mmCIF file of C-alpha atoms in Angstrom:
data_model
loop_
_atom_site.group_PDB
_atom_site.id
_atom_site.type_symbol
_atom_site.label_atom_id
_atom_site.label_comp_id
_atom_site.label_asym_id
_atom_site.label_seq_id
_atom_site.Cartn_x
_atom_site.Cartn_y
_atom_site.Cartn_z
ATOM 1 C CA MET A 1 0.000 0.000 0.000
ATOM 2 C CA ASN A 2 2.851 2.379 0.641
ATOM 3 C CA ILE A 3 3.965 1.998 -2.992
ATOM 4 C CA PHE A 4 0.620 3.275 -4.277
ATOM 5 C CA LYS A 5 0.588 6.402 -2.120
ATOM 6 C CA PRO A 6 3.331 8.249 -4.121
ATOM 7 C CA ILE A 7 1.635 7.223 -7.379
ATOM 8 C CA TRP A 8 -1.635 8.781 -6.219
ATOM 9 C CA ILE A 9 0.173 11.945 -5.262
ATOM 10 C CA VAL A 10 1.877 12.127 -8.659
ATOM 11 C CA LEU A 11 -1.409 11.422 -10.466
ATOM 12 C CA GLY A 12 -3.139 14.050 -8.323
ATOM 13 C CA VAL A 13 -0.498 16.653 -9.184
ATOM 14 C CA ILE A 14 -0.755 15.812 -12.898
ATOM 15 C CA ALA A 15 -4.552 16.063 -12.747
ATOM 16 C CA LEU A 16 -4.299 19.413 -10.971
ATOM 17 C CA ILE A 17 -1.881 20.730 -13.626
ATOM 18 C CA LEU A 18 -4.213 19.566 -16.404
ATOM 19 C CA ILE A 19 -7.233 21.177 -14.749
ATOM 20 C CA ILE A 20 -5.470 24.485 -14.151
ATOM 21 C CA GLY A 21 -3.852 24.452 -17.598
ATOM 22 C CA GLY A 22 -7.099 23.413 -19.267
ATOM 23 C CA SER A 23 -9.057 26.208 -17.635
ATOM 24 C CA SER A 24 -6.366 28.660 -18.728
ATOM 25 C CA VAL A 25 -6.685 27.471 -22.329
ATOM 26 C CA ILE A 26 -10.465 27.631 -22.176
ATOM 27 C CA GLY A 27 -10.406 31.061 -20.536
ATOM 28 C CA SER A 28 -7.967 32.442 -23.097
ATOM 29 C CA TYR A 29 -9.933 30.960 -25.988
ATOM 30 C CA ASN A 30 -13.219 32.375 -24.690
ATOM 31 C CA ALA A 31 -11.651 35.795 -24.123
ATOM 32 C CA LEU A 32 -10.369 35.846 -27.712
ATOM 33 C CA ILE A 33 -13.803 34.886 -29.025
ATOM 34 C CA THR A 34 -15.489 37.568 -26.917
ATOM 35 C CA GLU A 35 -13.054 40.298 -27.973
ATOM 36 C CA ASN A 36 -13.184 39.249 -31.618
ATOM 37 C CA GLU A 37 -16.977 39.533 -31.561
ATOM 38 C CA ALA A 38 -16.720 42.930 -29.848
ATOM 39 C CA ILE A 39 -14.490 44.123 -32.692
ATOM 40 C CA ASP A 40 -17.013 42.904 -35.263
ATOM 41 C CA GLY A 41 -19.763 44.774 -33.405
ATOM 42 C CA LYS A 42 -17.706 47.971 -33.258
ATOM 43 C CA TRP A 43 -16.867 47.642 -36.970
ATOM 44 C CA SER A 44 -20.576 47.317 -37.696
ATOM 45 C CA GLN A 45 -21.140 50.646 -35.928
ATOM 46 C CA VAL A 46 -18.408 52.259 -38.040
ATOM 47 C CA GLU A 47 -20.110 50.954 -41.188
ATOM 48 C CA ASN A 48 -23.550 52.119 -39.992
ATOM 49 C CA ASN A 49 -22.263 55.631 -39.422
ATOM 50 C CA LEU A 50 -20.415 55.698 -42.740
ATOM 51 C CA GLN A 51 -23.639 54.575 -44.443
ATOM 52 C CA ARG A 52 -25.588 57.358 -42.699
ATOM 53 C CA ARG A 53 -22.995 59.801 -43.933
ATOM 54 C CA ALA A 54 -23.191 58.401 -47.472
ATOM 55 C CA ASP A 55 -26.990 58.726 -47.361
ATOM 56 C CA LEU A 56 -26.819 62.401 -46.325
ATOM 57 C CA ILE A 57 -24.411 63.384 -49.072
ATOM 58 C CA PRO A 58 -26.800 63.238 -52.074
ATOM 59 C CA ASN A 59 -29.190 65.642 -50.307
ATOM 60 C CA LEU A 60 -26.353 68.009 -49.495
ATOM 61 C CA VAL A 61 -25.028 67.835 -53.053
ATOM 62 C CA GLU A 62 -28.465 68.541 -54.537
ATOM 63 C CA THR A 63 -28.890 71.558 -52.287
ATOM 64 C CA VAL A 64 -25.503 72.954 -53.277
ATOM 65 C CA LYS A 65 -26.107 72.167 -56.972
ATOM 66 C CA GLY A 66 -29.018 74.552 -56.997
ATOM 67 C CA PHE A 67 -26.713 77.388 -56.000
ATOM 68 C CA ALA A 68 -23.430 76.367 -57.591
ATOM 69 C CA SER A 69 -24.167 74.476 -60.774
ATOM 70 C CA GLN A 70 -20.783 75.353 -62.297
ATOM 71 C CA GLU A 71 -18.932 73.290 -59.669
ATOM 72 C CA LYS A 72 -19.460 70.073 -61.647
ATOM 73 C CA GLU A 73 -15.993 68.612 -60.926
ATOM 74 C CA ILE A 74 -16.576 68.622 -57.178
ATOM 75 C CA PHE A 75 -19.968 66.952 -57.548
ATOM 76 C CA GLU A 76 -18.435 64.213 -59.689
ATOM 77 C CA SER A 77 -15.582 63.619 -57.240
ATOM 78 C CA ILE A 78 -18.086 63.308 -54.378
ATOM 79 C CA ALA A 79 -20.186 60.826 -56.344
ATOM 80 C CA GLN A 80 -17.109 58.718 -57.162
ATOM 81 C CA ALA A 81 -15.805 58.828 -53.591
ATOM 82 C CA ARG A 82 -19.235 57.921 -52.211
ATOM 83 C CA SER A 83 -19.455 54.930 -54.562
ATOM 84 C CA LYS A 84 -16.020 53.749 -53.439
ATOM 85 C CA LEU A 85 -17.060 54.014 -49.786
ATOM 86 C CA ILE A 86 -20.282 52.092 -50.288
ATOM 87 C CA GLY A 87 -18.460 49.339 -52.200
ATOM 88 C CA ALA A 88 -15.420 49.156 -49.898
ATOM 89 C CA LYS A 89 -14.403 45.791 -48.502
ATOM 90 C CA GLY A 90 -12.284 45.513 -45.378
ATOM 91 C CA VAL A 91 -10.809 48.035 -43.011
ATOM 92 C CA ASN A 92 -8.042 49.456 -45.233
ATOM 93 C CA GLU A 93 -10.207 49.891 -48.324
ATOM 94 C CA THR A 94 -12.943 51.511 -46.224
ATOM 95 C CA ALA A 95 -10.437 53.841 -44.547
ATOM 96 C CA ASN A 96 -9.018 54.936 -47.911
ATOM 97 C CA ALA A 97 -12.476 55.495 -49.401
ATOM 98 C CA ASN A 98 -13.526 57.396 -46.269
ATOM 99 C CA ASN A 99 -10.503 59.694 -46.525
ATOM 100 C CA GLU A 100 -11.198 60.363 -50.196
ATOM 101 C CA LEU A 101 -14.815 61.203 -49.437
ATOM 102 C CA SER A 102 -13.789 63.475 -46.566
ATOM 103 C CA GLY A 103 -11.547 65.449 -48.910
ATOM 104 C CA ALA A 104 -14.301 65.799 -51.497
ATOM 105 C CA LEU A 105 -16.800 66.877 -48.828
ATOM 106 C CA SER A 106 -14.452 69.513 -47.453
ATOM 107 C CA ARG A 107 -14.204 71.009 -50.958
ATOM 108 C CA LEU A 108 -18.002 70.942 -51.236
ATOM 109 C CA LEU A 109 -18.454 72.685 -47.900
ATOM 110 C CA ALA A 110 -15.833 75.263 -48.862
ATOM 111 C CA ILE A 111 -18.022 76.214 -51.836
ATOM 112 C CA SER A 112 -20.592 77.564 -49.410
ATOM 113 C CA GLU A 113 -18.182 80.374 -48.561
ATOM 114 C CA ALA A 114 -18.419 81.618 -52.149
ATOM 115 C CA TYR A 115 -22.232 81.568 -52.125
ATOM 116 C CA PRO A 116 -23.668 83.645 -49.253
ATOM 117 C CA THR A 117 -27.245 82.751 -50.198
ATOM 118 C CA LEU A 118 -26.351 79.070 -49.919
ATOM 119 C CA LYS A 119 -24.933 79.597 -46.429
ATOM 120 C CA SER A 120 -28.214 81.193 -45.362
ATOM 121 C CA ASP A 121 -30.393 78.412 -46.882
ATOM 122 C CA ALA A 122 -32.157 76.540 -44.047
ATOM 123 C CA ASN A 123 -32.017 73.189 -45.833
ATOM 124 C CA PHE A 124 -28.275 73.546 -46.425
ATOM 125 C CA ARG A 125 -27.653 74.497 -42.795
ATOM 126 C CA GLN A 126 -29.711 71.556 -41.546
ATOM 127 C CA LEU A 127 -27.879 69.116 -43.822
ATOM 128 C CA GLN A 128 -24.533 70.611 -42.849
ATOM 129 C CA ASP A 129 -25.412 70.191 -39.147
ATOM 130 C CA GLU A 130 -26.534 66.592 -39.702
ATOM 131 C CA LEU A 131 -23.321 65.864 -41.577
ATOM 132 C CA ALA A 132 -21.233 67.388 -38.782
ATOM 133 C CA GLY A 133 -23.089 65.243 -36.235
ATOM 134 C CA THR A 134 -22.538 62.186 -38.380
ATOM 135 C CA GLU A 135 -18.834 62.995 -38.701
ATOM 136 C CA ASN A 136 -18.671 63.030 -34.895
ATOM 137 C CA ARG A 137 -20.440 59.656 -34.752
ATOM 138 C CA VAL A 138 -18.012 58.230 -37.309
ATOM 139 C CA ALA A 139 -15.046 59.508 -35.294
ATOM 140 C CA ARG A 140 -16.432 58.033 -32.066
ATOM 141 C CA ALA A 141 -17.232 54.689 -33.721
ATOM 142 C CA ARG A 142 -13.738 54.550 -35.247
ATOM 143 C CA GLN A 143 -12.203 55.243 -31.834
ATOM 144 C CA GLU A 144 -14.284 52.529 -30.159
ATOM 145 C CA TYR A 145 -13.375 50.079 -32.925
ATOM 146 C CA ASN A 146 -9.668 50.884 -32.626
ATOM 147 C CA ASP A 147 -9.858 50.562 -28.816
ATOM 148 C CA ALA A 148 -11.407 47.084 -29.182
ATOM 149 C CA VAL A 149 -8.720 46.111 -31.709
ATOM 150 C CA GLN A 150 -6.015 47.302 -29.315
ATOM 151 C CA VAL A 151 -7.368 45.176 -26.443
ATOM 152 C CA TYR A 152 -7.684 42.126 -28.687
ATOM 153 C CA ASN A 153 -4.288 42.524 -30.398
ATOM 154 C CA THR A 154 -2.592 43.056 -27.033
ATOM 155 C CA ARG A 155 -4.124 39.852 -25.686
ATOM 156 C CA MET A 156 -3.085 38.021 -28.872
ATOM 157 C CA LYS A 157 0.553 39.029 -28.372
ATOM 158 C CA ARG A 158 0.746 38.072 -24.688
ATOM 159 C CA PHE A 159 2.053 34.774 -23.427
ATOM 160 C CA PRO A 160 0.470 32.171 -23.177
ATOM 161 C CA THR A 161 -2.498 33.457 -25.156
ATOM 162 C CA ASN A 162 -0.279 33.899 -28.219
ATOM 163 C CA MET A 163 0.265 30.129 -28.257
ATOM 164 C CA ILE A 164 -3.440 29.420 -27.863
ATOM 165 C CA ALA A 165 -4.261 31.964 -30.577
ATOM 166 C CA GLY A 166 -1.799 30.235 -32.888
ATOM 167 C CA ILE A 167 -3.307 26.814 -32.216
ATOM 168 C CA PHE A 168 -6.830 28.055 -32.942
ATOM 169 C CA ARG A 169 -5.694 30.274 -35.852
ATOM 170 C CA PHE A 170 -6.799 33.622 -34.465
ATOM 171 C CA GLU A 171 -5.281 36.552 -36.351
ATOM 172 C CA LEU A 172 -4.422 40.121 -35.423
ATOM 173 C CA ARG A 173 -7.026 42.676 -36.514
ATOM 174 C CA GLU A 174 -6.422 45.849 -38.531
ATOM 175 C CA TYR A 175 -6.810 49.335 -37.125
ATOM 176 C CA PHE A 176 -8.943 51.897 -38.946
ATOM 177 C CA GLU A 177 -6.211 54.416 -39.672
ATOM 178 C CA ALA A 178 -6.069 57.666 -41.557
ATOM 179 C CA GLU A 179 -4.098 57.457 -44.760
ATOM 180 C CA GLU A 180 -0.827 59.281 -45.388
ATOM 181 C CA GLY A 181 -1.327 62.994 -45.920
ATOM 182 C CA SER A 182 -4.834 63.086 -44.436
ATOM 183 C CA LYS A 183 -3.712 65.740 -41.961
ATOM 184 C CA ALA A 184 -2.986 68.179 -44.776
ATOM 185 C CA VAL A 185 -5.615 70.817 -45.422
ATOM 186 C CA PRO A 186 -7.222 70.236 -48.831
ATOM 187 C CA LYS A 187 -6.709 72.933 -51.437
ATOM 188 C CA VAL A 188 -9.890 74.498 -52.753
ATOM 189 C CA GLN A 189 -9.824 76.620 -55.872
ATOM 190 C CA PHE A 190 -12.726 78.403 -57.514
#
């Protein structure tokens, strides 16, 4: 009987290690799943706000067209940029299309400075206010998405979760970043 006592102790220690290790694997796996889903939810909010923005733009363009029909090039660039945004796939393509649309919109809004009657038009002001509110929503949604990506990517890079992530083929997620040169003020010429 004395021979079996050390075996039971060894088996007990092994079982304890497996239980603790197994719960660590399960906990890490579940955390990755939860954070990955949170990122998808945050990305959905980014897309919803970008869609709201894209839906407002035709109304804004039509209002400005009535006052500034000779600004055809700007209207075409907005239409092209809007189409790219609506058809964008993935974070990088969406970010690039968003930046292009932002540049086109800033040129459109700059036109209002040249047309005082447009600036005083109630419909234009309302659309401009809605667009500004939507821009704030987009910025907030992008920040929340990037925060969720940071938490997830940090967990993915930490030991031992990085090993578990590799086993289950989890991948790092992309940030929604501004493209090169997006800090530069766009040039508007009349």
